[in-house]
Coordinates of C-alpha atoms and ligand atoms in Angstrom, one line a residue:
M1 CA 85.3 145.3 -85.1
R2 CA 86.9 142.0 -84.5
G3 CA 90.7 142.1 -84.7
E4 CA 92.6 139.6 -86.8
G5 CA 95.5 137.9 -85.1
G6 CA 97.2 139.9 -82.5
M7 CA 99.3 138.7 -79.6
R8 CA 98.6 136.2 -77.0
L9 CA 97.2 137.8 -73.8
F10 CA 100.3 136.5 -71.9
P11 CA 103.1 136.2 -74.5
I12 CA 105.3 134.5 -72.0
S13 CA 106.0 131.1 -70.5
S14 CA 103.3 129.9 -68.1
G15 CA 105.9 129.5 -65.3
W16 CA 106.9 133.1 -65.7
F17 CA 103.3 134.1 -65.8
A18 CA 102.5 132.4 -62.5
A19 CA 105.6 133.9 -60.9
F20 CA 104.6 137.3 -62.1
V21 CA 101.1 137.1 -60.7
I22 CA 102.4 135.8 -57.3
G23 CA 105.0 138.6 -57.2
A24 CA 102.5 141.3 -58.0
V25 CA 100.1 140.1 -55.3
L26 CA 102.8 140.0 -52.7
V27 CA 103.7 143.7 -53.2
S28 CA 100.1 145.0 -53.3
A29 CA 98.4 146.3 -50.2
P30 CA 94.7 146.0 -49.4
R31 CA 92.6 149.1 -49.8
A32 CA 89.4 150.3 -48.1
Q33 CA 86.3 150.0 -50.2
A34 CA 82.7 151.1 -50.7
W35 CA 80.0 148.3 -50.5
S36 CA 78.0 147.8 -53.5
K37 CA 78.0 145.4 -56.5
E38 CA 80.3 142.9 -54.9
G39 CA 81.3 140.8 -57.9
H40 CA 82.5 143.8 -60.0
I41 CA 84.3 145.3 -57.1
L42 CA 86.2 142.1 -56.4
T43 CA 87.1 141.6 -60.0
C44 CA 88.4 145.2 -60.3
K45 CA 90.3 145.0 -57.0
I46 CA 92.0 141.8 -58.1
A47 CA 92.9 143.3 -61.4
Q48 CA 94.2 146.6 -60.1
A49 CA 96.5 144.7 -57.6
L50 CA 98.1 143.0 -60.6
L51 CA 99.0 146.1 -62.6
E52 CA 102.5 146.8 -63.6
P53 CA 103.7 150.4 -63.1
E54 CA 102.9 151.5 -66.6
A55 CA 99.4 150.3 -66.5
A56 CA 98.8 151.4 -63.0
H57 CA 99.9 154.9 -64.0
A58 CA 97.6 154.9 -67.1
V59 CA 94.6 153.7 -65.0
K60 CA 95.1 156.4 -62.3
N61 CA 95.5 158.9 -65.1
L62 CA 92.2 158.0 -66.7
L63 CA 90.2 157.7 -63.5
P64 CA 88.3 160.8 -62.4
H65 CA 89.7 162.6 -59.4
D66 CA 86.8 161.5 -57.1
A67 CA 87.7 157.8 -57.7
D68 CA 90.8 158.5 -55.6
G69 CA 92.8 156.1 -57.8
D70 CA 90.5 153.2 -57.0
L71 CA 89.3 151.5 -60.2
S72 CA 86.8 149.3 -58.2
S73 CA 84.9 152.4 -57.0
L74 CA 83.7 152.9 -60.6
C75 CA 83.4 149.4 -61.9
V76 CA 79.7 149.4 -61.5
W77 CA 79.3 152.7 -63.4
P78 CA 78.1 151.0 -66.6
D79 CA 75.2 149.4 -64.6
Q80 CA 74.2 152.8 -63.2
V81 CA 74.1 154.5 -66.6
R82 CA 72.6 151.8 -68.8
H83 CA 69.1 153.0 -68.0
W84 CA 69.8 156.7 -68.6
Y85 CA 68.6 157.9 -72.0
K86 CA 72.1 159.0 -73.0
Y87 CA 73.6 155.5 -72.5
R88 CA 70.6 153.3 -73.4
W89 CA 72.5 152.0 -76.4
S90 CA 74.9 150.3 -74.0
S91 CA 72.3 148.0 -72.4
P92 CA 72.8 145.0 -74.8
L93 CA 76.6 145.2 -74.2
H94 CA 76.2 143.5 -70.8
F95 CA 75.2 140.1 -71.9
I96 CA 74.7 137.5 -74.7
D97 CA 71.5 135.7 -75.5
T98 CA 72.2 132.2 -76.9
P99 CA 69.6 129.8 -78.3
D100 CA 67.7 127.9 -75.6
E101 CA 69.4 124.6 -74.7
A102 CA 72.2 125.1 -77.3
C103 CA 74.8 125.5 -74.6
S104 CA 77.2 127.0 -77.0
F105 CA 78.3 130.5 -78.1
D106 CA 78.8 131.4 -81.8
Y107 CA 79.9 135.0 -82.3
T108 CA 78.3 135.4 -85.7
R109 CA 75.0 133.8 -84.6
D110 CA 74.7 135.3 -81.1
C111 CA 76.7 138.6 -80.8
H112 CA 74.1 141.2 -81.8
G113 CA 71.7 143.7 -80.3
P114 CA 68.0 143.1 -79.9
K115 CA 67.4 144.5 -83.4
G116 CA 70.3 142.5 -84.9
A117 CA 73.0 145.2 -84.7
K118 CA 76.3 143.4 -85.2
D119 CA 78.8 143.1 -82.3
M120 CA 76.4 144.6 -79.8
C121 CA 77.0 142.0 -77.0
V122 CA 79.4 141.6 -74.2
A123 CA 82.0 139.8 -76.3
G124 CA 81.9 142.5 -79.0
A125 CA 82.1 145.2 -76.3
V126 CA 85.3 143.7 -74.7
T127 CA 86.9 143.8 -78.1
N128 CA 85.6 147.3 -78.8
Y129 CA 86.9 148.9 -75.6
T130 CA 90.2 146.9 -75.7
S131 CA 90.9 148.3 -79.2
Q132 CA 89.9 151.9 -78.2
L133 CA 92.3 151.7 -75.2
L134 CA 95.1 150.3 -77.4
H135 CA 95.4 153.8 -78.9
Y136 CA 95.9 155.5 -75.5
R137 CA 99.7 155.0 -75.4
E138 CA 100.1 156.1 -78.9
G139 CA 98.2 159.3 -78.2
T140 CA 96.2 158.6 -81.3
S141 CA 92.9 158.1 -79.4
D142 CA 90.0 158.8 -81.6
R143 CA 88.3 162.0 -80.3
R144 CA 84.9 160.3 -80.7
Y145 CA 85.9 158.0 -77.9
N146 CA 86.2 158.9 -74.2
M147 CA 89.2 156.8 -72.8
T148 CA 87.8 157.0 -69.2
E149 CA 84.6 155.5 -70.3
A150 CA 86.5 152.9 -72.4
L151 CA 88.4 151.9 -69.2
L152 CA 85.2 151.7 -67.1
F153 CA 83.3 149.8 -69.7
L154 CA 86.1 147.3 -70.3
S155 CA 86.6 146.7 -66.6
H156 CA 82.9 146.1 -66.1
F157 CA 82.3 143.9 -69.1
M158 CA 85.3 141.7 -68.3
G159 CA 83.3 141.0 -65.1
D160 CA 80.0 140.4 -66.9
I161 CA 81.5 138.1 -69.5
H162 CA 82.7 135.8 -66.7
Q163 CA 79.3 135.6 -65.0
P164 CA 77.9 132.4 -66.4
M165 CA 74.3 133.6 -66.5
H166 CA 75.3 136.7 -68.5
V167 CA 75.7 134.2 -71.4
G168 CA 72.4 132.4 -70.9
F169 CA 69.3 131.3 -72.8
T170 CA 67.2 133.8 -74.8
S171 CA 63.7 133.0 -73.8
D172 CA 64.3 133.3 -70.0
E173 CA 66.7 136.3 -70.4
G174 CA 69.7 134.6 -68.9
G175 CA 67.6 133.3 -66.0
N176 CA 66.0 136.6 -65.1
S177 CA 62.5 135.2 -65.7
V178 CA 63.2 132.0 -63.7
A179 CA 61.5 133.1 -60.5
L180 CA 62.5 131.2 -57.4
R181 CA 63.4 131.5 -53.7
W182 CA 66.9 131.9 -52.4
F183 CA 66.5 130.3 -49.0
R184 CA 63.6 132.3 -47.6
H185 CA 63.3 135.3 -49.9
K186 CA 62.2 135.8 -53.5
S187 CA 64.8 136.0 -56.2
N188 CA 65.5 134.7 -59.7
L189 CA 68.1 132.5 -61.2
H190 CA 70.1 135.4 -62.8
H191 CA 70.2 137.3 -59.6
V192 CA 71.3 134.2 -57.6
W193 CA 74.5 134.2 -59.8
D194 CA 74.9 138.0 -59.9
R195 CA 74.6 138.5 -56.2
E196 CA 72.9 136.0 -53.8
I197 CA 75.7 133.4 -53.8
I198 CA 78.4 136.1 -53.2
L199 CA 76.3 137.7 -50.4
T200 CA 75.6 134.4 -48.7
A201 CA 79.3 133.4 -48.9
L202 CA 80.3 136.8 -47.5
A203 CA 77.9 136.4 -44.6
D204 CA 78.6 132.8 -43.8
F205 CA 82.4 132.6 -44.2
Y206 CA 83.9 136.1 -44.3
G207 CA 82.0 138.1 -41.6
K208 CA 80.7 140.3 -44.5
D209 CA 84.3 141.5 -45.0
M210 CA 85.1 142.1 -48.7
D211 CA 88.8 142.4 -48.0
A212 CA 88.9 139.0 -46.4
L213 CA 87.1 137.5 -49.4
Q214 CA 89.5 139.2 -51.8
K215 CA 92.5 137.8 -49.8
D216 CA 91.1 134.3 -49.9
L217 CA 90.4 134.5 -53.7
T218 CA 94.0 135.8 -54.2
K219 CA 95.4 133.1 -52.0
N220 CA 93.6 130.5 -54.1
F221 CA 95.0 131.6 -57.4
T222 CA 98.5 132.3 -56.1
K223 CA 99.2 129.2 -54.1
G224 CA 95.9 127.4 -53.5
I225 CA 93.4 125.4 -55.5
W226 CA 93.6 127.3 -58.8
S227 CA 97.3 127.9 -58.9
D228 CA 98.0 124.9 -61.2
D229 CA 95.3 126.1 -63.5
L230 CA 96.4 129.8 -63.6
S231 CA 98.7 129.6 -66.6
S232 CA 95.9 128.4 -68.9
W233 CA 93.8 131.4 -68.0
G234 CA 95.7 133.6 -70.4
D235 CA 95.8 131.2 -73.3
C236 CA 94.1 133.2 -76.1
E237 CA 94.5 136.1 -78.5
V238 CA 93.5 139.5 -77.1
L239 CA 91.3 140.9 -79.7
S240 CA 90.1 137.9 -81.6
S241 CA 89.7 134.8 -79.5
C242 CA 89.8 135.8 -75.8
P243 CA 86.2 137.2 -75.6
T244 CA 84.9 134.1 -77.5
K245 CA 86.8 131.8 -75.1
Y246 CA 85.4 133.6 -72.0
A247 CA 81.8 133.6 -73.4
T248 CA 82.1 129.9 -74.3
E249 CA 83.3 129.0 -70.8
S250 CA 80.3 131.0 -69.4
I251 CA 77.5 129.3 -71.3
G252 CA 79.1 126.0 -70.6
L253 CA 79.0 126.7 -66.9
A254 CA 75.5 128.2 -67.1
C255 CA 74.3 124.9 -68.6
K256 CA 76.3 122.6 -66.3
W257 CA 75.8 124.5 -63.0
G258 CA 73.4 127.4 -63.5
Y259 CA 70.3 125.9 -65.1
R260 CA 70.8 122.2 -64.3
G261 CA 68.1 120.9 -62.0
V262 CA 66.5 124.3 -61.5
T263 CA 62.8 124.7 -62.0
Q264 CA 60.6 127.8 -61.9
G265 CA 59.2 128.5 -58.5
E266 CA 61.4 126.2 -56.4
T267 CA 63.5 127.0 -53.4
L268 CA 67.3 126.9 -53.7
S269 CA 69.3 126.5 -50.5
D270 CA 72.3 124.7 -49.1
D271 CA 72.9 122.1 -51.8
Y272 CA 72.8 124.6 -54.6
F273 CA 74.9 127.1 -52.6
N274 CA 77.6 124.7 -51.6
S275 CA 78.0 123.2 -55.1
R276 CA 77.9 126.6 -57.0
M277 CA 79.9 128.9 -54.7
P278 CA 83.2 127.5 -55.9
I279 CA 82.2 128.1 -59.5
V280 CA 81.2 131.7 -58.8
M281 CA 84.4 132.4 -56.9
K282 CA 86.6 131.0 -59.6
R283 CA 84.9 133.1 -62.3
I284 CA 85.4 136.2 -60.2
A285 CA 89.1 135.4 -59.8
Q286 CA 89.4 134.6 -63.5
G287 CA 87.7 137.8 -64.5
G288 CA 90.0 139.8 -62.2
V289 CA 93.3 138.1 -63.3
R290 CA 92.4 138.4 -66.9
L291 CA 91.4 142.0 -66.6
G292 CA 94.7 142.8 -64.9
M293 CA 96.7 141.1 -67.6
L294 CA 94.6 142.7 -70.3
L295 CA 95.2 146.2 -68.9
N296 CA 98.9 145.4 -68.5
H297 CA 99.0 144.4 -72.1
V298 CA 97.0 147.3 -73.5
F299 CA 99.1 149.9 -71.7
S300 CA 102.5 148.3 -72.3
E301 CA 105.1 148.8 -75.0
H302 CA 104.1 145.7 -77.0
G303 CA 100.4 146.6 -76.8
R304 CA 101.2 148.8 -79.8
E305 CA 102.2 146.0 -82.0
I306 CA 98.6 144.6 -82.2
P307 CA 97.2 145.5 -85.6
A308 CA 94.3 147.8 -85.3
P309 CA 91.0 146.0 -85.8
T310 CA 89.0 146.7 -88.9
Ligands
NAG1 C1 82.0 150.7 -79.1 O1 82.2 151.9 -78.3 C2 81.5 153.0 -78.8 C3 81.8 154.2 -77.8 O2 81.4 153.9 -76.5 C4 80.0 152.7 -78.8 O3 79.3 153.8 -79.4 C5 79.7 151.5 -79.6 O4 78.3 151.2 -79.5 C6 80.5 150.3 -79.0 N1 80.2 149.1 -79.7 C7 80.4 147.9 -79.1 C8 80.1 146.7 -79.9 O5 80.7 147.8 -78.0
NAG2 C1 84.5 161.2 -70.3 O1 83.5 160.4 -69.6 C2 83.4 160.7 -68.2 C3 82.4 159.8 -67.6 O2 81.2 159.8 -68.3 C4 83.0 162.2 -68.0 O3 82.9 162.5 -66.7 C5 84.0 163.1 -68.7 O4 83.6 164.4 -68.7 C6 84.2 162.7 -70.2 N1 85.3 163.4 -70.8 C7 85.2 164.1 -71.9 C8 86.5 164.7 -72.4 O5 84.2 164.1 -72.5
NAG3 C1 89.8 128.8 -51.4 O1 90.1 127.5 -51.3 C2 89.6 126.7 -50.2 C3 90.1 125.3 -50.3 O2 91.5 125.3 -50.2 C4 88.1 126.8 -50.2 O3 87.6 126.2 -49.0 C5 87.7 128.2 -50.2 O4 86.2 128.3 -50.3 C6 88.3 129.0 -51.4 N1 87.9 130.4 -51.3 C7 87.3 131.0 -52.3 C8 87.0 132.4 -52.1 O5 87.1 130.4 -53.4

């Protein structure tokens, strides 16, 4: 399942990479959107805006007609189907449980399903669906696999693996069982990171306008606060080390910012929101940029040169 070696996600100089991202952003136009799972929609919108013509074409080709060419309209599909009988197997692919307080990710130790099935976690899923899509250009796609589903799963899981609390502690289910209040309503720690912080930011700073938030995120990685950092975002090997890097970053952030100082039953408000919002926003941007680059890689000429994973 895990590929050996392979190419760097961005096999180009960092300056060129930054110039490419900025160029791609300048030529992309904003699109209208539906309102639902905000983090995934933002990640997929950012990614799709960064696609080169080859990848843009492949994505449009793989999307069902009713998506109208908009990847973000189907990026929440894996969340919708995970409870259906037919897709129940996919449920463990959305997260990773790490040992309580370990604050680290170890693929062999942590990437398995509830009954120990190897690779059944979000890091294994990113590798799995990347390697399935690598066969798309070759026309050698395994008939067991549905390339549309591979695209939707990969796009969704690239979001999940960047959400710090999706790589959380085992006993509290990534913060799901840490009940608390978000300002005045009941919530839990996992949900605060999935949704509450994004919704509060949208309401307080962006007039609930997703396009405005997407523009601000994009501005911040092209010429704003994250632009110096941008070139390091692609510094890993597609099939082998990228998913491990992303998951390791997430559990680090979960410990440093997610769990820290939070106790069961308390009320989280301005202090928590103000200090955590920048982390959430950066993770959404990283997920989007990395998904865009990954799809460019997978659907491009040199994507073929990656040895098939065993
Ligand atoms: C890989 O993808 C196939 C097809 O969707 C699925 O049956 C399998 O469980 C996946 N495994 C992982 C680790 O994602
Ligand atoms: C691939 O999956 C999509 C989404 O589940 C489905 O609509 C489509 O019919 C599938 N295609 C094939 C060839 O099975
Ligand atoms: C973008 O950066 C500015 C600081 O320059 C910050 O105030 C703002 O919250 C950032 N926006 C997002 C979406 O992260």
